mmCIF file of C-alpha atoms in Angstrom:
data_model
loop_
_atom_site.group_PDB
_atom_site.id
_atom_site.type_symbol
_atom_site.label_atom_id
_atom_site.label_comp_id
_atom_site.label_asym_id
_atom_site.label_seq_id
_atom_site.Cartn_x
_atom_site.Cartn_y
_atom_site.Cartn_z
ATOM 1 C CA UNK A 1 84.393 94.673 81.372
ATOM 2 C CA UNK A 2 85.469 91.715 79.724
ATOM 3 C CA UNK A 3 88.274 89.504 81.227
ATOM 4 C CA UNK A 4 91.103 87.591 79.683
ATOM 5 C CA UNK A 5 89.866 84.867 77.553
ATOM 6 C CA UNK A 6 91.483 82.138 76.461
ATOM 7 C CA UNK A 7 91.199 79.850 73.734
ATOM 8 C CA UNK A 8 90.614 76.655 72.967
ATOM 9 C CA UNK A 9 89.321 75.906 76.356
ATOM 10 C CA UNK A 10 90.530 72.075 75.626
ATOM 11 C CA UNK A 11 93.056 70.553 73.020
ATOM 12 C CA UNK A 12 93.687 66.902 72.680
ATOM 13 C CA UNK A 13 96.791 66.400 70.438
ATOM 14 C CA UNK A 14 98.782 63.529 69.489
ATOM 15 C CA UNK A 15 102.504 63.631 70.555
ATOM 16 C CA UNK A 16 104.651 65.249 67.444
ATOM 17 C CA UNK A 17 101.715 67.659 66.785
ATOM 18 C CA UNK A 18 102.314 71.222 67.061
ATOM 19 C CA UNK A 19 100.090 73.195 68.858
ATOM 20 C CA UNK A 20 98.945 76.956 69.078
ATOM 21 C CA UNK A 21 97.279 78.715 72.332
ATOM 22 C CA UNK A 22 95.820 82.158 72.090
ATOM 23 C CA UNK A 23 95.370 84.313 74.923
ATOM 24 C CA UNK A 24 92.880 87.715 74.638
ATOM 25 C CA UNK A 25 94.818 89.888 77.481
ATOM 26 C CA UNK A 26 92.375 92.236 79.491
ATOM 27 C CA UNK A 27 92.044 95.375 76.779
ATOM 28 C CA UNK A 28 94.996 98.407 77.840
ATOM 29 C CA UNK A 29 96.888 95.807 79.710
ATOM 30 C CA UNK A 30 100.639 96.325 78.672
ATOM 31 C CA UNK A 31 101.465 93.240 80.481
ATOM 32 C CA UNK A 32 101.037 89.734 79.480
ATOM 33 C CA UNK A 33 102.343 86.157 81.006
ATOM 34 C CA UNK A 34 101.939 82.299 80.409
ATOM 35 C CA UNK A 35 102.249 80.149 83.301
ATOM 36 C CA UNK A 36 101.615 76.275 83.160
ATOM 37 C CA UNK A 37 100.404 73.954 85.650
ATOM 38 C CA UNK A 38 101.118 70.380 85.601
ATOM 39 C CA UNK A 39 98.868 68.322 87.223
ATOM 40 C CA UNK A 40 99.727 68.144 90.970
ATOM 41 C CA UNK A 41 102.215 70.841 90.430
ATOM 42 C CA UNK A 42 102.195 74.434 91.183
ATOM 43 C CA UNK A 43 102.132 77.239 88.523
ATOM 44 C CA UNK A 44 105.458 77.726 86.162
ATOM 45 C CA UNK A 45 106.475 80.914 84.253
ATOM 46 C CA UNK A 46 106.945 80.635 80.566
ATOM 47 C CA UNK A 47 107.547 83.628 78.983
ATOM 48 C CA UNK A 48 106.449 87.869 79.925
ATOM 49 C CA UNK A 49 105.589 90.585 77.616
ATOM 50 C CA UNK A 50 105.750 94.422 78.357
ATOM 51 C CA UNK A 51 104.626 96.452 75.704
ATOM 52 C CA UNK A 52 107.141 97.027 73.212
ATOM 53 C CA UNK A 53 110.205 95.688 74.768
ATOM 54 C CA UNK A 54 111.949 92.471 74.095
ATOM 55 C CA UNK A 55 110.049 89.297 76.214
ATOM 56 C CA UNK A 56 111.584 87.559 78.921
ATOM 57 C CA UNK A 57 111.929 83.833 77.908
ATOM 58 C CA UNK A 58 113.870 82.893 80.767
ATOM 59 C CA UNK A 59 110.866 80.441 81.976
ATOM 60 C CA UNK A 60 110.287 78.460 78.469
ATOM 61 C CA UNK A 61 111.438 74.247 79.302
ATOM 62 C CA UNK A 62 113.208 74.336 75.745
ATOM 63 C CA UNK A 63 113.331 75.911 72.248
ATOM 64 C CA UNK A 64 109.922 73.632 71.373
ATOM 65 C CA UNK A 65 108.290 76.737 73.225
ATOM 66 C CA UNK A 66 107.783 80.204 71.519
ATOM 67 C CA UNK A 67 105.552 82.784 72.156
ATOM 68 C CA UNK A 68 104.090 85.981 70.291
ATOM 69 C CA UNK A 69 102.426 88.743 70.914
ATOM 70 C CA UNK A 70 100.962 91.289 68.507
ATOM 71 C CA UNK A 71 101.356 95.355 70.117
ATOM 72 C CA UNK A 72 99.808 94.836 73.045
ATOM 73 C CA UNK A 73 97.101 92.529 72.087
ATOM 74 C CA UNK A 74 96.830 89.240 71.463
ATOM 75 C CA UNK A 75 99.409 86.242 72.434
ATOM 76 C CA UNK A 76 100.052 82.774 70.419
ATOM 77 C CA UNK A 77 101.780 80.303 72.474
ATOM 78 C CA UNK A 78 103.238 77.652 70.097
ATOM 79 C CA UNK A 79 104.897 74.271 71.278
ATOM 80 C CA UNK A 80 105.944 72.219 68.222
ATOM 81 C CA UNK A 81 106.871 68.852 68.429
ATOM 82 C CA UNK A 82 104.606 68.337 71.636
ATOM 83 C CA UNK A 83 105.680 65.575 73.826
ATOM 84 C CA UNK A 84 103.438 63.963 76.830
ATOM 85 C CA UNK A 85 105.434 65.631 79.923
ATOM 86 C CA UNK A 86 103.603 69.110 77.754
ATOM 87 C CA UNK A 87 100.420 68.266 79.145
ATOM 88 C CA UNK A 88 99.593 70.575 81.310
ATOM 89 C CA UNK A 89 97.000 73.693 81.636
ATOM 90 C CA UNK A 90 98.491 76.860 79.742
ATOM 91 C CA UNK A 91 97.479 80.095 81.826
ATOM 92 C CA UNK A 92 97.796 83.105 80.406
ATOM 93 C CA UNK A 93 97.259 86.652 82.550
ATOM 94 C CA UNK A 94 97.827 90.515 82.527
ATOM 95 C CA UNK A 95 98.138 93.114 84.125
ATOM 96 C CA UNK A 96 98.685 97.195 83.876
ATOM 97 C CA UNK A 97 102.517 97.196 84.675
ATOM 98 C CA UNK A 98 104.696 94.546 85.164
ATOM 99 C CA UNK A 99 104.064 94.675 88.950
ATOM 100 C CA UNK A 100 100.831 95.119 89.111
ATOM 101 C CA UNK A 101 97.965 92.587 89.741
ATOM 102 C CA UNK A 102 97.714 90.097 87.208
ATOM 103 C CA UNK A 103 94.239 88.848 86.025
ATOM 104 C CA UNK A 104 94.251 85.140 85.033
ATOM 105 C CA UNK A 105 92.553 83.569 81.942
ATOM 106 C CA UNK A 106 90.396 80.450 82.312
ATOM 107 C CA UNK A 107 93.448 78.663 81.030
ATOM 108 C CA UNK A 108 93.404 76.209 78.367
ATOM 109 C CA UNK A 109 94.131 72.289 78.911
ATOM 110 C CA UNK A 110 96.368 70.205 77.085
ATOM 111 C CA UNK A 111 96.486 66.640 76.512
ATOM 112 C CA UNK A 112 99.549 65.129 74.389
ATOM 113 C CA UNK A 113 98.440 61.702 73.894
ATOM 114 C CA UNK B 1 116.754 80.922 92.865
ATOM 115 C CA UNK B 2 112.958 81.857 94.249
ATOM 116 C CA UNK B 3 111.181 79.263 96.429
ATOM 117 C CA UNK B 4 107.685 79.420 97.517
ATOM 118 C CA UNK B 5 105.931 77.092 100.160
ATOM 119 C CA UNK B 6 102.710 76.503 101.376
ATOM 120 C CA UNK B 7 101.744 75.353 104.928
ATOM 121 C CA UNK B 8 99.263 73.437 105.527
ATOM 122 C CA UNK B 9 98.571 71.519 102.016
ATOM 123 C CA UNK B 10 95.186 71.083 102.787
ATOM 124 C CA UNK B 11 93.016 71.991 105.526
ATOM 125 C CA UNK B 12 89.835 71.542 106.849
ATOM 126 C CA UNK B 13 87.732 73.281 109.882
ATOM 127 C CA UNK B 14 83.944 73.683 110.358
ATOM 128 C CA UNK B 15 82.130 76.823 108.687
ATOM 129 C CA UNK B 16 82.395 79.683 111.358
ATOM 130 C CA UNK B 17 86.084 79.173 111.802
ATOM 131 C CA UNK B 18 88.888 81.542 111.556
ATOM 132 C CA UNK B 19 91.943 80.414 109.618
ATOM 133 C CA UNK B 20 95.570 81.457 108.831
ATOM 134 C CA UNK B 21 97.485 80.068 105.411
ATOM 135 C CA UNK B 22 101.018 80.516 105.869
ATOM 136 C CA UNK B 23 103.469 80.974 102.700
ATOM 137 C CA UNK B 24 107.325 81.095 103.028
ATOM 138 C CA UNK B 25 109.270 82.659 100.080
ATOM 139 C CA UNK B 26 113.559 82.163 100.408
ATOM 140 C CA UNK B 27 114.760 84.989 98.607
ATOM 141 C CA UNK B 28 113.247 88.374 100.484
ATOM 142 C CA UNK B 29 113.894 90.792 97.244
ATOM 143 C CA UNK B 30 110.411 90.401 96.090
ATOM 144 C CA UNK B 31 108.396 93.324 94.753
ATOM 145 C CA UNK B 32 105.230 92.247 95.749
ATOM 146 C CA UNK B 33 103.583 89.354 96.943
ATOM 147 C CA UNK B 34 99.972 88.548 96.034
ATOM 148 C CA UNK B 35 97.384 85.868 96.958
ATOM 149 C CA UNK B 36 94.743 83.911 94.571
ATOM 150 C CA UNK B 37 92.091 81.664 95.043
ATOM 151 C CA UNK B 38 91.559 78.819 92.735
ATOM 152 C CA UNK B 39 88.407 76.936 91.948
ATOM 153 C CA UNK B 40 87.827 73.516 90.008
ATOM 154 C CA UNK B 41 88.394 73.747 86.541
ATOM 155 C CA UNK B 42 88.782 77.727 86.337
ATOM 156 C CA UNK B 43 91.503 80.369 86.733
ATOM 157 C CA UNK B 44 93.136 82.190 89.196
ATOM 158 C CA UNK B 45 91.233 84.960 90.871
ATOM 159 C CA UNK B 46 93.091 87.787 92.735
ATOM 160 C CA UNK B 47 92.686 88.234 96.467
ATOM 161 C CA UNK B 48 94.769 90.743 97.497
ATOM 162 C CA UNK B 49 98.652 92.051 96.020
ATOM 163 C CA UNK B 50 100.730 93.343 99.034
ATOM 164 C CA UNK B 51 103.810 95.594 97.770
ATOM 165 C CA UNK B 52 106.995 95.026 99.123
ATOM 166 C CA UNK B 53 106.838 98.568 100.849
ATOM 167 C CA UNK B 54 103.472 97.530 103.103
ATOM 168 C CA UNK B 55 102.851 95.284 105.610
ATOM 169 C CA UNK B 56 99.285 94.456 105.205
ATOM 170 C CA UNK B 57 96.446 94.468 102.629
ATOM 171 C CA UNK B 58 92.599 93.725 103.505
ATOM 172 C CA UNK B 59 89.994 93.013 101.606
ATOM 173 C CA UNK B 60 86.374 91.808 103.482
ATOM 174 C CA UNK B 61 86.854 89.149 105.320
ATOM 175 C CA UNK B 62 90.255 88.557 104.120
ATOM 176 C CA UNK B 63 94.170 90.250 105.898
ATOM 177 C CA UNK B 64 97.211 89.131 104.083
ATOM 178 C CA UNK B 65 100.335 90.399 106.321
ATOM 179 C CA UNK B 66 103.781 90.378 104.815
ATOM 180 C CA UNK B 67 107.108 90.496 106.775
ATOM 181 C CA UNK B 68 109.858 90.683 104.050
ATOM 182 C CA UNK B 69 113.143 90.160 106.530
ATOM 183 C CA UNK B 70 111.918 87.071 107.762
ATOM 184 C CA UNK B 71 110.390 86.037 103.985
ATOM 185 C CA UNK B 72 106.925 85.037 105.357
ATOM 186 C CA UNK B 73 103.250 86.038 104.464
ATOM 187 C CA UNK B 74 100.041 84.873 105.789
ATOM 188 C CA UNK B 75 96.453 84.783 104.855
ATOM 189 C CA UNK B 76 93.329 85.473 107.494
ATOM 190 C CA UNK B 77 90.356 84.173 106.479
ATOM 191 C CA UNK B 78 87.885 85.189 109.307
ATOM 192 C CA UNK B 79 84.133 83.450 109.823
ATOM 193 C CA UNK B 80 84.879 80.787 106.879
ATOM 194 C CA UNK B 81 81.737 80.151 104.888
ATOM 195 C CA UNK B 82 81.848 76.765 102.617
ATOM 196 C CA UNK B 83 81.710 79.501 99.526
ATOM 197 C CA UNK B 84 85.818 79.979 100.373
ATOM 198 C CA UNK B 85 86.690 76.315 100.060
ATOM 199 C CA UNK B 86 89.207 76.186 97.068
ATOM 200 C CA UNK B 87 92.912 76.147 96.819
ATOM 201 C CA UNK B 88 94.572 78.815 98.114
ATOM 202 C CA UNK B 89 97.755 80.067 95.914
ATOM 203 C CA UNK B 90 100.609 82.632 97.212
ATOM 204 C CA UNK B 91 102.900 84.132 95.030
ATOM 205 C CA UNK B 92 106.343 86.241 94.818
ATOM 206 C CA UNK B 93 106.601 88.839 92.654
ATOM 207 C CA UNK B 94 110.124 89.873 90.591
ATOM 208 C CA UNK B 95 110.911 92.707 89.526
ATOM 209 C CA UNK B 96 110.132 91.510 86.090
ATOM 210 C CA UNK B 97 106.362 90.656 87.344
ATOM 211 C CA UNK B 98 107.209 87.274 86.484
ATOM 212 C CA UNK B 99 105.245 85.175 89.655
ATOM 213 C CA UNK B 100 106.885 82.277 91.448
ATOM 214 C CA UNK B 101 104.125 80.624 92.815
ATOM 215 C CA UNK B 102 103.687 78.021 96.099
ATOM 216 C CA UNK B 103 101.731 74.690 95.535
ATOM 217 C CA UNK B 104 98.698 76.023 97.345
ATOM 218 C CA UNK B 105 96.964 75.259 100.238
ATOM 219 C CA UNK B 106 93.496 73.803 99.471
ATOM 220 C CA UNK B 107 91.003 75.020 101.571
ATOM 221 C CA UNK B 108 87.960 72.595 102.602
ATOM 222 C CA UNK B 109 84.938 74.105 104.843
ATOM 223 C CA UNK B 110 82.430 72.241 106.054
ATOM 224 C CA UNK B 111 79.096 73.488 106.640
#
């Protein structure tokens, strides 16, 4: 079946921009994550959705991050105000429970200029 | 606060080799503890997810072990093929799912 997909696969913004992300979770997954990797970093948590329950923000940098996520569909990540230290590639995964494997989008790469 | 490492950062051995990846997490109340391979340019596939109740997954050519008391897990790659160079990511899971992920250990082998 299909995977998580992930869109656009490359945004080019100036700094001050906002941006918007969209993740397509794996269909039935009640799970959904964004992670970011800076370049020579390793992956960050953002933000966690679990069906209907409240998300866990606890990994967003700073209130220029929000997230959404329609029922248990699809997720907008929105950074306004972007700033150059946002570039980074935005993954976004699910999974079946909130312990379960998680299944990784392509990702999508951003470039504040 | 979680911390994952990775040992070695990179490696490289001819094809035919047998390897170990070692990963080192600080806080042993994980709930699982899974391994991905990335490639150039693409996502994160799954390997194998250990839960915090076993000791061992395998999958092919591939046995992740996990000792929780002494907060280490390791990753056998047997007979290495140049189709398994990439970089090699370990992560803990909470018990919110949420992943705390190593730096990776990327993975070069050479025909």
């Amino acid at each position: 079946g299909a995977g998580v997909s992930q869109s656009p696969s490359n945004k080019v913004t100036e700094k001050g921009k906002d941006v918007e992300l969209r993740c397509d979770p794996i269909s039935g997954h009640t799970a959904l994550y964004w992670y970011r990797q800076r370049l020579g970093q390793g992956l960050e948590f953002l933000i966690y959705f679990q069906g209907n329950s409240a998300p866990d923000k606890s990994g967003l940098p700073s209130d220029r991050f929000s997230a959404e996520r329609t029922g248990e569909s699809v997720s907008t990540l929105t950074i306004q105000r972007t700033q150059q230290e946002d570039s980074a590639v935005y993954l976004c995964a699910s999974g079946n429970s909130g312990t379960d494997t998680q299944y990784f989008g392509p990702g999508t790469r951003l470039t504040v200029l | 606060k979680q911390e994952v490492t990775q040992i070695p950062a990179a490696l490289s051995v001819p094809e035919g080799e047998n390897l170990v990846l070692n990963c080192s997490f600080t806080d042993s109340a994980i709930y699982n503890l899974q391994w991905f391979r990335q490639d150039p340019g693409k996502g994160l596939t799954s390997l194998l997810l250990i839960q915090s109740s076993q000791r061992e997954q395998t999958s092919g050519r591939l046995n992740a072990s996990l000792d929780k008391s002494s907060g280490r897990s390791t990753l056998y790659i047997a007979a290495s093929q140049p189709g398994d160079s990439a970089t090699y990511l370990c992560a803990a899971g909470g018990s919110q799912g949420n992943l705390i992920f190593g730096k990776g250990t990327k993975l070069s082998v050479k025909p």
